[in-house]
CSV table of C-alpha atoms and ligand atoms in Angstrom, one decimal:
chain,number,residue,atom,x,y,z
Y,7,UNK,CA,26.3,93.1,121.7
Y,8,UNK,CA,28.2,94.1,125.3
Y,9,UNK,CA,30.9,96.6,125.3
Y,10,UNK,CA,33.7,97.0,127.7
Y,11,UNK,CA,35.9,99.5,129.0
Y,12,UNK,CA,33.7,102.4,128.8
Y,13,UNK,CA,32.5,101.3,125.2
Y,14,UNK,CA,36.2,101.3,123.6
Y,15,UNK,CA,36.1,97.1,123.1
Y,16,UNK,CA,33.0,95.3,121.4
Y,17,UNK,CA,32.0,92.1,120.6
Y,18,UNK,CA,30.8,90.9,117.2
Y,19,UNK,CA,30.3,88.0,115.3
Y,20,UNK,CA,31.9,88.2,111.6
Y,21,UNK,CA,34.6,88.0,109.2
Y,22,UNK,CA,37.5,90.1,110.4
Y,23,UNK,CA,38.3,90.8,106.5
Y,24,UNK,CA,35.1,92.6,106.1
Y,25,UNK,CA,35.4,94.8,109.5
Y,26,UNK,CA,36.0,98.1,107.9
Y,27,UNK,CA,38.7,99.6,110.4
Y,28,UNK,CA,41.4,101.3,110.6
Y,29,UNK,CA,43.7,97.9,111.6
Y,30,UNK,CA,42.6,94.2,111.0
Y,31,UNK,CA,44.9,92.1,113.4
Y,32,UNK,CA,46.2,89.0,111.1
Y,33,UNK,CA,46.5,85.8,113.3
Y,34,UNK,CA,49.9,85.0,111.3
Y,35,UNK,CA,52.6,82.4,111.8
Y,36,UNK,CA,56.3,83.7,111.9
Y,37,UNK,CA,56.7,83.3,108.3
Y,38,UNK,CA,54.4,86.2,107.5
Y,39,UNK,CA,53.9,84.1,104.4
Y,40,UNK,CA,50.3,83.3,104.7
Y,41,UNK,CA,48.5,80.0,106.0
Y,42,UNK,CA,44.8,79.2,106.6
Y,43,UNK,CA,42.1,80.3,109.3
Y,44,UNK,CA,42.3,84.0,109.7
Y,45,UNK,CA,46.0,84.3,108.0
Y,46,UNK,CA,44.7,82.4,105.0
Y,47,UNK,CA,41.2,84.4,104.4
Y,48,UNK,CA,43.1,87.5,105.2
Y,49,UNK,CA,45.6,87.0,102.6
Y,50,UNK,CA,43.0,86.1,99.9
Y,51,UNK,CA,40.7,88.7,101.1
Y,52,UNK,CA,43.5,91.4,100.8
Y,53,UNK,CA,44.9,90.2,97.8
Y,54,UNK,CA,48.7,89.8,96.9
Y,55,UNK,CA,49.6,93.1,97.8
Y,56,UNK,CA,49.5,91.9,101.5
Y,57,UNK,CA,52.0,88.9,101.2
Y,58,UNK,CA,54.8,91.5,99.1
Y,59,UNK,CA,54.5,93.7,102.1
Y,60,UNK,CA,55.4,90.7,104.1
Y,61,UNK,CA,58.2,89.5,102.3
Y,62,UNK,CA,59.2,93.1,102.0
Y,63,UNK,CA,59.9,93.2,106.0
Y,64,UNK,CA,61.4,89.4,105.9
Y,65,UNK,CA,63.8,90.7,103.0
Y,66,UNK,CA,64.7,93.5,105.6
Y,67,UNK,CA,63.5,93.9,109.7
Y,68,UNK,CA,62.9,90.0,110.6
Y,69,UNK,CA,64.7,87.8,107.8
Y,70,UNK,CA,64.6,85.0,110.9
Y,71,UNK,CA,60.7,85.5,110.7
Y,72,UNK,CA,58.3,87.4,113.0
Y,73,UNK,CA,59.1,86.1,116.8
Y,74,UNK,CA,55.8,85.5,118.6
Y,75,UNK,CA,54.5,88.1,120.7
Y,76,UNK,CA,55.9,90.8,117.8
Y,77,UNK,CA,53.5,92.6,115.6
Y,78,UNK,CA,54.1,94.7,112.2
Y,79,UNK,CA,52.1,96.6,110.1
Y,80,UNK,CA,51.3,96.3,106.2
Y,81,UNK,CA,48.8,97.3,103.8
Y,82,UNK,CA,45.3,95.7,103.8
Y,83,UNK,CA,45.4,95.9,100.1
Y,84,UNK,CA,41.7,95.4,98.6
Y,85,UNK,CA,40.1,94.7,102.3
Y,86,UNK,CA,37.9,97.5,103.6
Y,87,UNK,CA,40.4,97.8,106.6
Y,88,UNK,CA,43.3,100.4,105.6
Y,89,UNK,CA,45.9,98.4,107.5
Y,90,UNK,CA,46.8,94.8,108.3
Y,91,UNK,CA,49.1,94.1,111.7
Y,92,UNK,CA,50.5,90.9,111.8
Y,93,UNK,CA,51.2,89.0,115.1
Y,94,UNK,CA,52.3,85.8,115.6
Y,95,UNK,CA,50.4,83.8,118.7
Y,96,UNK,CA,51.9,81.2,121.0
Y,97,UNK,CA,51.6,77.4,119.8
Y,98,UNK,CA,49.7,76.5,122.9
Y,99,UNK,CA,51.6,73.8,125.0
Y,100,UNK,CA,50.3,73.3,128.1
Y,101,UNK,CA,50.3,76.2,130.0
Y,102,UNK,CA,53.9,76.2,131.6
Y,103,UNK,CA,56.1,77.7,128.2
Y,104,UNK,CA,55.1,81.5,129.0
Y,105,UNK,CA,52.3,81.2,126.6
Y,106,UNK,CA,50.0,83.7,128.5
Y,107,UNK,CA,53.2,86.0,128.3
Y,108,UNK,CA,53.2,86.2,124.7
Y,109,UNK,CA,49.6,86.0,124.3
Y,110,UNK,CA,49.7,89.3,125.9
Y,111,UNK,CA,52.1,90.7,124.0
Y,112,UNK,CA,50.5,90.3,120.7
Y,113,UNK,CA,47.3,92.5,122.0
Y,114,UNK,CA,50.2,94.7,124.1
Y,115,UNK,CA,51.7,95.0,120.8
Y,116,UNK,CA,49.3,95.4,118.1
Y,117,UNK,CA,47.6,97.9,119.8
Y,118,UNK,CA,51.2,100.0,120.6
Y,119,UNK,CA,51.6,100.0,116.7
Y,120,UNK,CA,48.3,101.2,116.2
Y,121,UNK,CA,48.5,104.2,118.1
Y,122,UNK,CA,52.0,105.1,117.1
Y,123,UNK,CA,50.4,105.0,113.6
Y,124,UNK,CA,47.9,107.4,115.0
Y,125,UNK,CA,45.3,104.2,113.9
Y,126,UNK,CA,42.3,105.0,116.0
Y,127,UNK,CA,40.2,101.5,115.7
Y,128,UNK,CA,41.4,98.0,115.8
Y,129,UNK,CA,39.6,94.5,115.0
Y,130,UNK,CA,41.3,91.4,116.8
Y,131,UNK,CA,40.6,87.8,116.2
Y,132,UNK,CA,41.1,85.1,118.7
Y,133,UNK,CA,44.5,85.1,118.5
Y,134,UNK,CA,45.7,81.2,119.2
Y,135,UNK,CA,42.6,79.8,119.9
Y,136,UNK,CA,42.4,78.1,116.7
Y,137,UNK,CA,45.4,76.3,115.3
Y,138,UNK,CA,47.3,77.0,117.8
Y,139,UNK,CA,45.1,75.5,120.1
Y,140,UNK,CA,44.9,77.9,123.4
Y,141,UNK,CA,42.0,76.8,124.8
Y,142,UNK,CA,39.5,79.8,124.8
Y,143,UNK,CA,38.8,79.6,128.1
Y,144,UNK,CA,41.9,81.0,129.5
Y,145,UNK,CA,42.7,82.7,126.2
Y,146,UNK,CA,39.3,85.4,127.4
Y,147,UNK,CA,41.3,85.9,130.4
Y,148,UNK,CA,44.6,87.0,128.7
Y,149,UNK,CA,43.6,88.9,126.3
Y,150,UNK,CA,40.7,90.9,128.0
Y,151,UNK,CA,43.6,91.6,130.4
Y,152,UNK,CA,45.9,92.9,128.0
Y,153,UNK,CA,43.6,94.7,125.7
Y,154,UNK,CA,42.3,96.8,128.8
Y,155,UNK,CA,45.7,97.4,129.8
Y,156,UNK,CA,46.9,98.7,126.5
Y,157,UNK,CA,44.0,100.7,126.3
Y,158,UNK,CA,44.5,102.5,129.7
Y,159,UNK,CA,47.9,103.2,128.0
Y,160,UNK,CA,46.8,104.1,124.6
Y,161,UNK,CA,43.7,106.9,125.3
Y,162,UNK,CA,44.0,107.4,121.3
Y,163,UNK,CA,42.9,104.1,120.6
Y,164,UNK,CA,39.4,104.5,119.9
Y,165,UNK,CA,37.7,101.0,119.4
Y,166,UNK,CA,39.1,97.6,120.3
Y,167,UNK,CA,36.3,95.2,118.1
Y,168,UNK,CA,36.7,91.7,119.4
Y,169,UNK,CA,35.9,89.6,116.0
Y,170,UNK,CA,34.3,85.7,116.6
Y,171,UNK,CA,33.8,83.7,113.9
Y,172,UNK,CA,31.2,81.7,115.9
Y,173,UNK,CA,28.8,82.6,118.5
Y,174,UNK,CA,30.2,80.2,120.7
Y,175,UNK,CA,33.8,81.3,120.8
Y,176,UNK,CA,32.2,84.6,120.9
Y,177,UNK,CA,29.9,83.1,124.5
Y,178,UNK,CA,32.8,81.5,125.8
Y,179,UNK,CA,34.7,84.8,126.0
Y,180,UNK,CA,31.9,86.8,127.6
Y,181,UNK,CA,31.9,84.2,130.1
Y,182,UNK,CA,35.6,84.3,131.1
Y,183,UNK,CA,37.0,87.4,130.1
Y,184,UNK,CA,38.0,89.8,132.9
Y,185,UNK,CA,37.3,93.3,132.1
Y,186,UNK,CA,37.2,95.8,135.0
Y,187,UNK,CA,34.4,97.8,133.8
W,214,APR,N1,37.4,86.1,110.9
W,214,APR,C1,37.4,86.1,112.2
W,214,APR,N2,37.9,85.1,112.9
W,214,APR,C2,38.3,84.0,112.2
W,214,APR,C3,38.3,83.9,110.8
W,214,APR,C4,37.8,85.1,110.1
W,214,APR,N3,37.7,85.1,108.8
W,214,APR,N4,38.8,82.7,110.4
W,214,APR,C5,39.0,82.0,111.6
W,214,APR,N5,38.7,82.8,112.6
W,214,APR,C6,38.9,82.4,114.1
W,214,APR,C7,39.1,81.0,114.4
W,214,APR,O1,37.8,80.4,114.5
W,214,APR,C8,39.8,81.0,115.7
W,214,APR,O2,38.9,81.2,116.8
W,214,APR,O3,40.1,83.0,114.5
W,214,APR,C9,40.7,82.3,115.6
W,214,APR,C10,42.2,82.1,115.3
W,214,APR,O4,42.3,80.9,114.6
W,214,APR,P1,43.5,80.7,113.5
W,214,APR,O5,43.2,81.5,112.3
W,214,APR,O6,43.7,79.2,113.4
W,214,APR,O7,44.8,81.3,114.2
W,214,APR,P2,45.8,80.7,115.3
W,214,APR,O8,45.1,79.8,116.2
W,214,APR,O9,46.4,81.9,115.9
W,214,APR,O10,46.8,79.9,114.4
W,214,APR,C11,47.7,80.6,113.6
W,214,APR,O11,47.2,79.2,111.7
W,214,APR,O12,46.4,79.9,109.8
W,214,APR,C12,47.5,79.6,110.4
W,214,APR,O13,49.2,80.8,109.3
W,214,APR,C13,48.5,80.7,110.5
W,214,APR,O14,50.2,79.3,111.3
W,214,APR,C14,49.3,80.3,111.7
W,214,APR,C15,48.3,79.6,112.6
């Protein structure tokens, strides 16, 4: 599979809860209380010792919920990863509400977390393109973008692994996504 950004992001086609990594990026909603696609088989992948961390930082940081765009960090519990970060997509609406914006920010931000955790490699899903609807197309652009800017920022960060759960999301972004090198 290609690699970008001098071999620090790679594609692959699996289940994000079997990427053994340091952090496995949780498409979550603001709840942080589980749901389905990546959330769900996450949580049941993990095992219940993800959702107490969760309710653990709702009882204390974010009893409002996680804002999109924010990212924290929990246990993977029984996943092969050793960490889970949650972030919390933009319900896609069109284009115009400053979705790209917070797109960005959940890449921006999961990857700040992981270096200040001195986490060295990183598995992201789609983030948005599934429930949420961003349309993968533009969602290659955005996050390419923002994953090669936080890794200009971030030399620590080892490995950025871009997980698709099908080989055509996983086309679709190697057609669109805009890498510099
Ligand atoms: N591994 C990797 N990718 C996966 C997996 C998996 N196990 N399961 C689903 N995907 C892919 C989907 O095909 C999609 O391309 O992850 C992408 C994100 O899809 P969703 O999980 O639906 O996430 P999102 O669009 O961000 O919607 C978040 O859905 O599950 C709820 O609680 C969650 O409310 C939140 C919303």
């Amino acid at each position: 599979m290609k690699s970008f950004v001098g071999g620090r992001v790679t594609i692959t086609l699996s289940d994000i809860t079997r990427e053994a990594v340091d952090a496995a990026v949780n498409a979550a909603n603001g709840s942080l209380m589980g749901g389905g696609g990546v959330d769900g088989a996450i949580h049941r992948a993990g095992g219940p010792g993800i959702l107490a961390a969760c309710k653990q930082i709702r009882a204390t940081r974010y009893p409002d919920g996680l804002p999109t765009g924010e990212a924290v960090i929990t246990t993977a519990g029984r996943m092969p990863a050793r960490y889970v970060i949650h972030t919390v997509g933009p319900v896609y609406r069109g284009g115009n509400s400053g979705e790209a914006g917070k797109l960005a920010n959940c890449y921006r931000n999961a990857i700040s977390i992981a270096a200040e955790r001195k986490l060295a490699t990183l598995a992201f899903p789609a983030i948005s393109t599934g429930v949420y609807g961003y349309p993968s197309v533009e969602a290659a652009a955005v996050s390419s973008q923002a994953i090669e800017r936080a890794l200009d920022a971030h030399p620590s960060i080892r490995e950025v692994r871009l997980v698709f759960f099908r080989e055509s999301d996983a086309e679709t972004f190697l057609r669109h996504q805009v890498f510099t090198r």
